[in-house]
Coordinates of N, CA and C in Angstrom, one line a residue:
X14 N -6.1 5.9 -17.4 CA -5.9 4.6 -17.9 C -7.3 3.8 -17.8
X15 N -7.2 3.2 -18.6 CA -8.7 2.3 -18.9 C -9.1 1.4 -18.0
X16 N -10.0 0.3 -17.7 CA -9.8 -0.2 -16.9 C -9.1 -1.5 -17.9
X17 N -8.6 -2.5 -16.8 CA -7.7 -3.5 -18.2 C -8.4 -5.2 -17.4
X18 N -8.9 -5.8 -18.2 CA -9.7 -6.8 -17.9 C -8.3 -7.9 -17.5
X19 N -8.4 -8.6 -16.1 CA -7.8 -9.2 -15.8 C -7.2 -10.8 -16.3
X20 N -6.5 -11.0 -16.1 CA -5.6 -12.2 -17.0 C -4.4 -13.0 -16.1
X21 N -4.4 -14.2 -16.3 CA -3.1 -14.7 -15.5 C -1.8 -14.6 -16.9
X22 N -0.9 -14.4 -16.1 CA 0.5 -13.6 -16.2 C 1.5 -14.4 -15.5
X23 N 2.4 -14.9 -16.7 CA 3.8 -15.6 -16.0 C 4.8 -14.0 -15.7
X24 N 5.1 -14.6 -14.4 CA 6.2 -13.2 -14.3 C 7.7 -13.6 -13.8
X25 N 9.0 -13.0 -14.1 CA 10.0 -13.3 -14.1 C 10.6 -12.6 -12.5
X26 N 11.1 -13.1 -11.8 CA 11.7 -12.4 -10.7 C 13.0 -11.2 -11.3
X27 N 13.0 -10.3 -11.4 CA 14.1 -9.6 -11.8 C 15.2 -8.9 -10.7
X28 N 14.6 -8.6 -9.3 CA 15.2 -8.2 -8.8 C 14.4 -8.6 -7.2
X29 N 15.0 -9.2 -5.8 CA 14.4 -9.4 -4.8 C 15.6 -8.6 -3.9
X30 N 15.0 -7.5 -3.0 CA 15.7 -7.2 -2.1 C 15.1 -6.2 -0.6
X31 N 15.9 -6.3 0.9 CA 15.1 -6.6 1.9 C 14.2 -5.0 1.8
X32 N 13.1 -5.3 2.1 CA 12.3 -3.6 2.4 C 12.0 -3.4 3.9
X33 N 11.9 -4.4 4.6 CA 12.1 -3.9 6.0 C 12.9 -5.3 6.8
X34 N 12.9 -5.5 8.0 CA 13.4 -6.6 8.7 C 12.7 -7.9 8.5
X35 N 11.1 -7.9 7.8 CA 10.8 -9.0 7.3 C 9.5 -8.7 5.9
X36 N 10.2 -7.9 5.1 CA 9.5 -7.5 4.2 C 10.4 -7.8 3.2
X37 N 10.2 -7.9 1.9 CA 11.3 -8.1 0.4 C 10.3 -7.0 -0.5
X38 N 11.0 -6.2 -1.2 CA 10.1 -5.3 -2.6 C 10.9 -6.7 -3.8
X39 N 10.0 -7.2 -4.5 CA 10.0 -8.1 -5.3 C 9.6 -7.3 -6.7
X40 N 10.5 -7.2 -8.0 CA 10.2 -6.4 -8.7 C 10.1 -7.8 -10.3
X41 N 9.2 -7.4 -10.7 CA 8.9 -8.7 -11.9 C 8.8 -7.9 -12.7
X42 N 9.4 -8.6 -14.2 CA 9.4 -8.8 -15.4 C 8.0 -9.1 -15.8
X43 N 6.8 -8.8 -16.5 CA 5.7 -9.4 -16.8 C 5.5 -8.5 -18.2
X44 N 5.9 -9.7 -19.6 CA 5.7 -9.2 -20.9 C 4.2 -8.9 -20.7
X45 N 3.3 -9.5 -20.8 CA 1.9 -9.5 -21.1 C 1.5 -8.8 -20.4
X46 N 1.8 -7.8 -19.1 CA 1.4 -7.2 -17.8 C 0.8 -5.9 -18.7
X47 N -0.6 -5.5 -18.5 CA -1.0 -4.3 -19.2 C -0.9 -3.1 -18.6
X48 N -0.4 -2.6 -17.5 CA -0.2 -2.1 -16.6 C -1.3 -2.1 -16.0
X49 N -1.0 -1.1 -14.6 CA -2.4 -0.8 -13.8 C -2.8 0.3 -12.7
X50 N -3.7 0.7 -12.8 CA -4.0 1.9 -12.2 C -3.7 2.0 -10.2
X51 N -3.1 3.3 -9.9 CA -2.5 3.3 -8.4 C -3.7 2.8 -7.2
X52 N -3.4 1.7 -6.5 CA -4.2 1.1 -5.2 C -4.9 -0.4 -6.3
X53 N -4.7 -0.9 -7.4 CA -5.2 -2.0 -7.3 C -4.1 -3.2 -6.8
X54 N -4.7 -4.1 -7.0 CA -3.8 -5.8 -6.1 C -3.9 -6.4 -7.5
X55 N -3.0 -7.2 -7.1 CA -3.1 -8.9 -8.2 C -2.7 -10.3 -6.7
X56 N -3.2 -11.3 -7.4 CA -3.0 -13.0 -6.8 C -1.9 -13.0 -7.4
X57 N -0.9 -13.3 -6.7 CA 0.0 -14.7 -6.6 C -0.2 -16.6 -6.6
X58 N 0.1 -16.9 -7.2 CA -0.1 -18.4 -7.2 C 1.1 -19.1 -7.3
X59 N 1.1 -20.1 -6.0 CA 2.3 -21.0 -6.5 C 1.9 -22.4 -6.3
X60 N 2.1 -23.4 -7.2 CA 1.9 -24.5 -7.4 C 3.2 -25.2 -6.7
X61 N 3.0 -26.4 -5.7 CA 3.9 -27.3 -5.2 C 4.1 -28.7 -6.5
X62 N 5.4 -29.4 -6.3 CA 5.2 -30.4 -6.8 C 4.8 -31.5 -7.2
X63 N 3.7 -31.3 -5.9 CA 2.7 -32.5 -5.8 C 1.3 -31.8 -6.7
X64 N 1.1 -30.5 -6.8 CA 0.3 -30.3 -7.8 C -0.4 -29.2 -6.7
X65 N -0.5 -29.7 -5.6 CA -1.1 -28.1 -4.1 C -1.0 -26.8 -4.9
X66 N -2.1 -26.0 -4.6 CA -1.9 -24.5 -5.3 C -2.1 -23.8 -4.0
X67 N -1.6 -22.7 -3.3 CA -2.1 -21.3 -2.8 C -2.2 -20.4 -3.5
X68 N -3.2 -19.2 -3.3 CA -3.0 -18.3 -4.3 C -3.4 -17.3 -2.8
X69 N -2.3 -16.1 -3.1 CA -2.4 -14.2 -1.9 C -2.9 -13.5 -2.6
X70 N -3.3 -12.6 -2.3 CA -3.3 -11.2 -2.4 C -2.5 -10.1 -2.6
X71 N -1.9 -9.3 -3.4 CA -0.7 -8.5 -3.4 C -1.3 -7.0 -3.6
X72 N -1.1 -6.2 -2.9 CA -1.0 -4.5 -3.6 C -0.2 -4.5 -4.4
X73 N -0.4 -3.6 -5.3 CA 0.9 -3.3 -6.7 C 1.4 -2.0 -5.9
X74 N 2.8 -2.1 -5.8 CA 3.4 -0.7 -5.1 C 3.7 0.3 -6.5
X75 N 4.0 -0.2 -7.8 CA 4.1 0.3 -9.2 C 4.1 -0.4 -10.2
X76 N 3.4 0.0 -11.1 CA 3.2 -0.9 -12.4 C 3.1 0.3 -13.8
X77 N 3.9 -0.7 -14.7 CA 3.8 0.2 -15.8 C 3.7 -1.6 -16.8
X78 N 3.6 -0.9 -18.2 CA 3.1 -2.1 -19.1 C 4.4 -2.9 -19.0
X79 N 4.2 -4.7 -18.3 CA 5.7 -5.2 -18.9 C 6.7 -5.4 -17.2
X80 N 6.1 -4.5 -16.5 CA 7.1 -4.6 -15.0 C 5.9 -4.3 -13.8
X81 N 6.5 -4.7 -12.5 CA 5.0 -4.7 -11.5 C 6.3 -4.8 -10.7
X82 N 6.0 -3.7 -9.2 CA 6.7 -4.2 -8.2 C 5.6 -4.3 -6.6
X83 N 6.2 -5.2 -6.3 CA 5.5 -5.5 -4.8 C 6.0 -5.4 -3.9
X84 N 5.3 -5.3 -2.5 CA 6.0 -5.0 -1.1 C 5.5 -6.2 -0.6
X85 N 6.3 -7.2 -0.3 CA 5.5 -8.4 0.5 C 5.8 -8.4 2.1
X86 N 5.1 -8.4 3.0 CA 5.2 -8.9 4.4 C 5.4 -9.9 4.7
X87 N 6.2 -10.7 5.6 CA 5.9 -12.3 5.7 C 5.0 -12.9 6.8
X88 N 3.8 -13.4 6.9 CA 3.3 -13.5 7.7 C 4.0 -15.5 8.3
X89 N 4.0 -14.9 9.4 CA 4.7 -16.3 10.3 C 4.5 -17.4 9.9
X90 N 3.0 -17.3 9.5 CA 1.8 -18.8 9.5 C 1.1 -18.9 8.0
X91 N 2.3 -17.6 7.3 CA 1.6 -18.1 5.8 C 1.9 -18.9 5.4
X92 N 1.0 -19.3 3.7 CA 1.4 -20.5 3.0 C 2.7 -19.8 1.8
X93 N 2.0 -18.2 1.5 CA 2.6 -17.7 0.2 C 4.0 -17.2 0.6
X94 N 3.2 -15.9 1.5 CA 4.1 -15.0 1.8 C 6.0 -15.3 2.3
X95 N 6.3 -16.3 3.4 CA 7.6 -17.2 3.8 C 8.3 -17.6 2.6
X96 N 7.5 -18.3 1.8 CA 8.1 -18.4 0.2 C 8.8 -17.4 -0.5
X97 N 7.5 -16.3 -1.1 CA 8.3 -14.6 -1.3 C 9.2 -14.4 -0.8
X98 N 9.5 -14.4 0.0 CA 10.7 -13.0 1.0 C 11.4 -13.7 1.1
X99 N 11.4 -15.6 1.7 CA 13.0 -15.8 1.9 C 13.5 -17.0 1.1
X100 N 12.6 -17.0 0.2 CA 13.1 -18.2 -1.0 C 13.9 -18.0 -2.6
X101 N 12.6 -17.1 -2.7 CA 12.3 -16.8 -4.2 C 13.6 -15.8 -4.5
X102 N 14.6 -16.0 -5.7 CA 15.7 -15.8 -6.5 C 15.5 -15.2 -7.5
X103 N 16.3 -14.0 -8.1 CA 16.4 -13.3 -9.3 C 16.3 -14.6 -10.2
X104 N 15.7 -14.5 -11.1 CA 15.3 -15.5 -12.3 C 14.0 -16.6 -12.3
X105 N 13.7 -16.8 -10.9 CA 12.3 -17.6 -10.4 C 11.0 -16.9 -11.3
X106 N 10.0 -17.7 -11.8 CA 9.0 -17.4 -12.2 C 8.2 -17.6 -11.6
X107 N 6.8 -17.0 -11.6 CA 6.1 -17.0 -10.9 C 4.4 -16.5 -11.6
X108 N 3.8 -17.1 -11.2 CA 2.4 -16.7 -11.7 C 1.7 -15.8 -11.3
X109 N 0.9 -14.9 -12.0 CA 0.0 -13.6 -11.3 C -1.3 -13.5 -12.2
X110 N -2.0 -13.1 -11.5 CA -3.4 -12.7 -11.6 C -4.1 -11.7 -11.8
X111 N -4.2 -11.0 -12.4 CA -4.5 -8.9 -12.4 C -4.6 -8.4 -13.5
X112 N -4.3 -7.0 -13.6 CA -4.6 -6.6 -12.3 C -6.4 -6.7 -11.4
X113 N -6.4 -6.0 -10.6 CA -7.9 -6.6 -9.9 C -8.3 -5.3 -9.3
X114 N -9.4 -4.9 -8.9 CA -10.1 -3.8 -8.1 C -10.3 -2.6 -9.0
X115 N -11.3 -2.1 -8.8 CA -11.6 -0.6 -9.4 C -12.6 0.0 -8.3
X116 N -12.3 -0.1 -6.9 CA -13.0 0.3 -6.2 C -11.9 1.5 -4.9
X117 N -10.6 0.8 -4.5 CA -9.9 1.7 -3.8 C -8.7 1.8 -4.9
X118 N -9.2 3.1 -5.6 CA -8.1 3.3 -6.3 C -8.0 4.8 -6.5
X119 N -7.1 5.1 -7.1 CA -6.9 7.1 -7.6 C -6.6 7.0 -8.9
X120 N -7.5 7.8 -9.2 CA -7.3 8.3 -10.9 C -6.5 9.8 -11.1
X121 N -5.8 10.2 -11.8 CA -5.3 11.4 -11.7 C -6.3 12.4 -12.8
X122 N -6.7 13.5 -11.9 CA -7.6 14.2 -12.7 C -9.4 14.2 -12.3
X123 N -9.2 13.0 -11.5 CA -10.6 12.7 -11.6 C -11.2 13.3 -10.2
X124 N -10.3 14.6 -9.7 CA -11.4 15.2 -8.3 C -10.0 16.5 -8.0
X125 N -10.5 17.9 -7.9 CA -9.4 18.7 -7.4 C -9.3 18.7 -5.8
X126 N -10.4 18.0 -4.9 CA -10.3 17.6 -3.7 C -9.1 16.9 -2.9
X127 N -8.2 17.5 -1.8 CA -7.2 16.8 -0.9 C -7.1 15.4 -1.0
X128 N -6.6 14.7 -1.1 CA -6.6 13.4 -1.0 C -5.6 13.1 0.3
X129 N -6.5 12.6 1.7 CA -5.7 11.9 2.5 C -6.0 10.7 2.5
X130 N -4.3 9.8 2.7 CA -3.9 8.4 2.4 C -3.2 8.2 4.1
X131 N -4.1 7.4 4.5 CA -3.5 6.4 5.9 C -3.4 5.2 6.1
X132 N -2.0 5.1 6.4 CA -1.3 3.7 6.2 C -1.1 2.7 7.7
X133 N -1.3 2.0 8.2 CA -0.8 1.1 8.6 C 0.0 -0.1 8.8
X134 N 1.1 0.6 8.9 CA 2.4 -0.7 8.7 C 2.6 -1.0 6.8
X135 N 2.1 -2.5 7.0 CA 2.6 -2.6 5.0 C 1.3 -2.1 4.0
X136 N 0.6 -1.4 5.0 CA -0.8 -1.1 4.6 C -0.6 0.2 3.4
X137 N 0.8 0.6 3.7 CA 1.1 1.5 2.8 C 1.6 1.4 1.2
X138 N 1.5 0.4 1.1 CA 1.7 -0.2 -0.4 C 1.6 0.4 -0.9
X139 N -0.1 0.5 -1.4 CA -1.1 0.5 -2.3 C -1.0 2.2 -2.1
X140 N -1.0 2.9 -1.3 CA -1.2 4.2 -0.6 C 0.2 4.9 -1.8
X141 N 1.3 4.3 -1.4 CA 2.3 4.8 -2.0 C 2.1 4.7 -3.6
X142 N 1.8 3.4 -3.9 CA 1.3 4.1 -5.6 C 0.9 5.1 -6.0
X143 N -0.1 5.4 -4.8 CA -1.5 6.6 -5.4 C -0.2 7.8 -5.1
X144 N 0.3 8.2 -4.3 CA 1.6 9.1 -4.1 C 2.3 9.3 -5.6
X145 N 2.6 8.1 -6.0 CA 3.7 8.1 -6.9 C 3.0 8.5 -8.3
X146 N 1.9 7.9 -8.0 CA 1.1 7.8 -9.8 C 0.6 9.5 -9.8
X147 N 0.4 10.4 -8.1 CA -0.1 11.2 -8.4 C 0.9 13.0 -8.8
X148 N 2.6 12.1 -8.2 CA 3.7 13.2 -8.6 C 3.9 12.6 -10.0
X149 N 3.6 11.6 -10.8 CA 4.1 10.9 -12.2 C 3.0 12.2 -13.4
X150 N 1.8 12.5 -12.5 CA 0.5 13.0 -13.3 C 0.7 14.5 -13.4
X151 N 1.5 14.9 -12.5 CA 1.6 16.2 -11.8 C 0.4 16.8 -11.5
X152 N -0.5 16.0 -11.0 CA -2.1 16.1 -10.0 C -1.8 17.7 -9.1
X153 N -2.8 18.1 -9.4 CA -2.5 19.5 -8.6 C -3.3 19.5 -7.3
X154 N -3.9 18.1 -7.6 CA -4.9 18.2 -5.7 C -3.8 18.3 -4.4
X155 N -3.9 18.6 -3.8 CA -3.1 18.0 -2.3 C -3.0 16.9 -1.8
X156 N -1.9 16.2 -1.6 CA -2.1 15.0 -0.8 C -1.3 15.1 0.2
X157 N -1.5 14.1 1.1 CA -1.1 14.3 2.4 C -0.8 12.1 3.3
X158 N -0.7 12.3 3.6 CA 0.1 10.4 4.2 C 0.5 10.8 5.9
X159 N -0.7 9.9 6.0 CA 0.0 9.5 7.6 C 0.0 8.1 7.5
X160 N 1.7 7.7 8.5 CA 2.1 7.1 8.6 C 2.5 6.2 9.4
X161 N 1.5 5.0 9.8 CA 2.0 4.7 11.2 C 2.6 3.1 11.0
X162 N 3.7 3.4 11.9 CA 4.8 2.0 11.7 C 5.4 1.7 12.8
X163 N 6.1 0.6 13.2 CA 6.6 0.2 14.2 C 8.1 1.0 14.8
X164 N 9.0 1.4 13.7 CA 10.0 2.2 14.3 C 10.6 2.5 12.9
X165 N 11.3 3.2 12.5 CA 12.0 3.7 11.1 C 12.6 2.3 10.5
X166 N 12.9 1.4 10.8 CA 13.4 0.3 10.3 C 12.1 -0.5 9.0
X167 N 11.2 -0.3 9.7 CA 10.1 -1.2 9.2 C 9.3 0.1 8.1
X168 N 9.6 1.1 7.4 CA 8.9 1.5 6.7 C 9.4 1.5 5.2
X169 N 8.0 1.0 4.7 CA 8.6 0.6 3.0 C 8.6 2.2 2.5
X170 N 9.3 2.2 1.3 CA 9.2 2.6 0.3 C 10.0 4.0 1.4
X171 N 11.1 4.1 1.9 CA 11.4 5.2 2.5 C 12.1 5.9 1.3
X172 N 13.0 5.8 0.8 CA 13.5 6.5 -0.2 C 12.5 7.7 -0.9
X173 N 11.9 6.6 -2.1 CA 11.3 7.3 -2.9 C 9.7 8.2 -2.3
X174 N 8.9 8.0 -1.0 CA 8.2 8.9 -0.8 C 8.6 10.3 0.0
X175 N 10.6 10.0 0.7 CA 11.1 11.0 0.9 C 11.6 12.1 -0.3
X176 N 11.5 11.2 -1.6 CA 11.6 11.9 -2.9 C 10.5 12.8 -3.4
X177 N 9.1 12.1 -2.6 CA 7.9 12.3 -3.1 C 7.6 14.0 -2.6
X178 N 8.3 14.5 -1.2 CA 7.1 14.5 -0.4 C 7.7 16.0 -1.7
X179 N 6.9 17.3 -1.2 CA 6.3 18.7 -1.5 C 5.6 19.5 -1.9
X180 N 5.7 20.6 -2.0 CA 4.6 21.5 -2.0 C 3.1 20.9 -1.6
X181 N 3.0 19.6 -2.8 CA 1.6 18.7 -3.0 C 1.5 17.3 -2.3
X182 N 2.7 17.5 -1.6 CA 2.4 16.3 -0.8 C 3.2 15.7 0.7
X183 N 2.5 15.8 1.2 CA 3.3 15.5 2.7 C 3.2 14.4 3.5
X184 N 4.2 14.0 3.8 CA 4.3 12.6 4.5 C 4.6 12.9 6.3
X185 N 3.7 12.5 6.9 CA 3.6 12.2 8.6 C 3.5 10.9 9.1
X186 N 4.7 10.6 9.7 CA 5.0 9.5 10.8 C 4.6 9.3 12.0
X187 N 4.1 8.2 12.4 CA 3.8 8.1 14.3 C 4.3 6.6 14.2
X188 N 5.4 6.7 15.2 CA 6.2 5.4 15.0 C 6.0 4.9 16.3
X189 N 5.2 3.9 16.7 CA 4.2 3.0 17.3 C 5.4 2.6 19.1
X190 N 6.8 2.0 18.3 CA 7.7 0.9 19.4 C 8.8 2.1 19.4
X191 N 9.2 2.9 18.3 CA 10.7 2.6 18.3 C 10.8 4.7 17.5
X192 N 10.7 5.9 18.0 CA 11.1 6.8 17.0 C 12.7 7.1 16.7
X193 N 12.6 7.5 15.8 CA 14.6 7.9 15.5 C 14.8 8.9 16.7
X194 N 16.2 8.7 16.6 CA 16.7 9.7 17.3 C 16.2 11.3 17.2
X195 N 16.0 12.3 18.2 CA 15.7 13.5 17.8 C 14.3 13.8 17.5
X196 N 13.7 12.8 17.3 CA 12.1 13.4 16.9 C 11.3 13.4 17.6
X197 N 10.2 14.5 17.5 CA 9.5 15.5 18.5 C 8.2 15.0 19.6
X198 N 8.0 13.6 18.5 CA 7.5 13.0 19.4 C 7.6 11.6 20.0
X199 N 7.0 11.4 21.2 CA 7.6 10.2 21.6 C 7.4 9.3 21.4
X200 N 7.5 7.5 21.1 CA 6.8 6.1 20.1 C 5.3 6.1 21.3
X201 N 4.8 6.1 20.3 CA 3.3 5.2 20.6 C 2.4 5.6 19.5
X202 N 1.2 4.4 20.2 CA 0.2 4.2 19.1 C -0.5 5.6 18.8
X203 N -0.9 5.3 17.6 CA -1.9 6.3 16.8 C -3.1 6.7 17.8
X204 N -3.2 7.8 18.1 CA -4.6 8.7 18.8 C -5.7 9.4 17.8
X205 N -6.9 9.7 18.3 CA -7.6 10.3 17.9 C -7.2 11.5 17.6
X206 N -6.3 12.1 18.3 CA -6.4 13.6 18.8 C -4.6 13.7 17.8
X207 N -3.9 13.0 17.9 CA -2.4 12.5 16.9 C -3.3 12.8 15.4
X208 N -4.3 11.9 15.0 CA -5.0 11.6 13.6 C -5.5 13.3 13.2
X209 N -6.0 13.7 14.3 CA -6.8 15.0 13.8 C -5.8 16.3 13.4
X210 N -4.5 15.9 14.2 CA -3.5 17.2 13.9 C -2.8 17.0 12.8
X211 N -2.6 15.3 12.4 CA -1.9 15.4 11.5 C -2.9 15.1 9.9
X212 N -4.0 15.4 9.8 CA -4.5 15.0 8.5 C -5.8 16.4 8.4
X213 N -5.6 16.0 6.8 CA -6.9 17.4 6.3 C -8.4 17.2 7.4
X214 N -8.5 18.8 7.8 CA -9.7 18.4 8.6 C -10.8 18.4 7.6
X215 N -11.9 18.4 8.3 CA -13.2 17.8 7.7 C -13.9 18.6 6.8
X216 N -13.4 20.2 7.0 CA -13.9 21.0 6.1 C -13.3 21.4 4.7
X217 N -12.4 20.4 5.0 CA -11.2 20.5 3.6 C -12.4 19.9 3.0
X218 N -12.9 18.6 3.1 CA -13.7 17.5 2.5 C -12.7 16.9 2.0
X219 N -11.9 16.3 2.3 CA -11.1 15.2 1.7 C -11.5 13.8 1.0
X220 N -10.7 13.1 0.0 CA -11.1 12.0 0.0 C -9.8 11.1 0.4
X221 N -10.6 10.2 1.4 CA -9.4 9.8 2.6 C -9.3 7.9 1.8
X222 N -8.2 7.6 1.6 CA -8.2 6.5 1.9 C -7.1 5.5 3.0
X223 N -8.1 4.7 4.0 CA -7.4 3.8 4.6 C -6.8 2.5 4.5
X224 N -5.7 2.2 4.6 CA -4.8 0.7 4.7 C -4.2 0.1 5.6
X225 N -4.6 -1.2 5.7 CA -4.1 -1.9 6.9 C -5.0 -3.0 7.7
X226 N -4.3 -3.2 8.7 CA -5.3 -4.5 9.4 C -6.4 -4.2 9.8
X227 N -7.2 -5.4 10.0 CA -8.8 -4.8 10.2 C -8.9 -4.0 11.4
X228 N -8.2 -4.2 12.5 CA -8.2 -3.7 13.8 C -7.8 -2.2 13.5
X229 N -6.9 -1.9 12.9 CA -6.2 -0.5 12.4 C -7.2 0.3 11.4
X230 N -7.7 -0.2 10.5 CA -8.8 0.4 9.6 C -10.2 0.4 9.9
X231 N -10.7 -0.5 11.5 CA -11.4 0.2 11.7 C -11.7 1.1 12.4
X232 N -10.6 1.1 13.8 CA -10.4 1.9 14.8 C -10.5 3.4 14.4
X233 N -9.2 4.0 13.0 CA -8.8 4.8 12.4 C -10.8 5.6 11.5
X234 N -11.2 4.7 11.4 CA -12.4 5.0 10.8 C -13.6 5.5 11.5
X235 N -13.7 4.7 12.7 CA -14.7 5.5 13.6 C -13.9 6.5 13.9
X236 N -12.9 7.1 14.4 CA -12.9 8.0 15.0 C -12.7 9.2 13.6
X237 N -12.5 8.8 12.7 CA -12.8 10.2 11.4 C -14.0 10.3 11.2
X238 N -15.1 9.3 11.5 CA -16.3 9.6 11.4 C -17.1 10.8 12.9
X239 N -16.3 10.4 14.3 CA -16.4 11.3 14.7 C -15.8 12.8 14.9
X240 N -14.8 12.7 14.2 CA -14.2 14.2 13.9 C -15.0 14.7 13.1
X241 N -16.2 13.7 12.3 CA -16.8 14.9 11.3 C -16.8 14.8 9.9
X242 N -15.8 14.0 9.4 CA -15.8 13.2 8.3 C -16.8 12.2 7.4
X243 N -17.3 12.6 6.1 CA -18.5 11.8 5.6 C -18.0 10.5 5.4
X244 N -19.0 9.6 5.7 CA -19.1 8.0 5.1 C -18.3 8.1 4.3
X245 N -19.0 8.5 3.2 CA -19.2 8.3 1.4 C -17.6 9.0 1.2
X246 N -16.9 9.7 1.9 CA -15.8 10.3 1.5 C -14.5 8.8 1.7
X247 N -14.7 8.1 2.3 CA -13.4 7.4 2.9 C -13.7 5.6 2.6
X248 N -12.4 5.5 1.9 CA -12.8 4.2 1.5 C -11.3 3.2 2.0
X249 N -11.9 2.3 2.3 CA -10.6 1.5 2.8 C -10.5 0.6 2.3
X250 N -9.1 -0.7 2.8 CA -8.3 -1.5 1.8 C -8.2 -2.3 3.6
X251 N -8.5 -3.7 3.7 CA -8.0 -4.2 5.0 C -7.0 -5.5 5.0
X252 N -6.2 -6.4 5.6 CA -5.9 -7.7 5.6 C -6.1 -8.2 7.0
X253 N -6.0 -9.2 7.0 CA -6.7 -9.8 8.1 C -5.2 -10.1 9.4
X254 N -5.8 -10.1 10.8 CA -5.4 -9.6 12.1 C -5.7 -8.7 12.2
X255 N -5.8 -8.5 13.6 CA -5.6 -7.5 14.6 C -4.3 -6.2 14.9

């Protein structure tokens, strides 16, 4: 896909429904929407009636020409996001911005190299596109997703990346608070030594991309640099906290 020069975009709410305990996947109607390639973002903008504007940041979880769906988180202390998730109604319009970025993204075709994708929490948005765009292409690289989340409740897009996973793609969990019943390992946070077992090692040469808060993307980042992993191979996507 080309790249497609960015434009604001009235978009229709077509469908809002919950993706985790404080997350909504918000799916819009957008005639004029050109589509957009897997891992870019668009702005949200909402205008108050006194004339106040905010405008966010959104990863696109899928976009084709005409429709765009999002994973929104609600941050406690936002201005946008509290709006999203527990306001906004099938038929609400809404303004957007995009698409945006040609820097953390996946093209299909454009490297027969592994591609590992590490998520943190809703950090997996963007991640999951490159997933989806890369079984839509039938990409013959390898991919691979680690996954780290607070407990099975809080992971987006569970359905369709359990649709995803095979031969070419595999999805690994480290569930932080809370694991399901049965599983082999016990909750806690993401390790050095967790990251190294579960992702392509360094001789694969992967191209790795990370998502998530800055504390999580960078932590995740020195230590793949000391496993051995090049700079130039691993590009990340961050939002802000800890």
């Amino acid at each position: 896909m080309r790249h497609r020069r960015p434009a604001w975009h009235v978009a229709t709410v077509v469908e809002t429904r919950p993706e985790t305990p404080n997350a909504v996947r918000l799916v819009l109607d957008v005639p004029t929407w050109p589509g957009s390639e897997a891992g870019t973002h668009l702005d949200v903008r909402l205008t108050a009636p006194d004339g106040y504007q905010a405008t966010r940041s959104y990863s696109v979880a899928t976009s084709e020409p005409g429709r765009v769906v999002l994973g929104i988180d609600e941050l406690p202390d936002g201005e946008v996001s509290p709006f999203l998730v527990r306001e906004v109604l099938a038929g609400d319009e809404l303004e957007i911005h995009g698409p945006l970025g040609s820097y953390f993204v996946w093209r299909p075709g454009q490297s027969g190299r592994p591609v590992q994708l590490i998520a943190g929490g809703s950090g997996v948005v963007p991640l999951y596109a490159m997933a989806a765009a890369h079984a839509a292409a039938s990409d013959p690289s390898p991919f691979r997703l680690l996954y780290s989340v607070r407990t099975p409740a809080y992971v987006y897009f569970r359905d369709e990346l359990a649709a995803l996973a095979g031969p070419s793609f595999a999805v690994d969990h480290v569930y932080t608070r809370q694991a399901p019943p049965g599983w082999d390992e016990p909750a806690g946070r993401l390790t050095r030594d967790s990251l190294a077992s579960t992702t392509f090692a360094p001789h694969e040469r992967p191209r790795i991309f990370v998502c998530g808060s800055t504390g999580f993307v960078e932590t995740v980042v020195a230590w793949l640099l000391e496993l051995g992993h090049a700079a130039h191979d691993i590009l990340t996507e961050r939002f802000g906290g800890l």
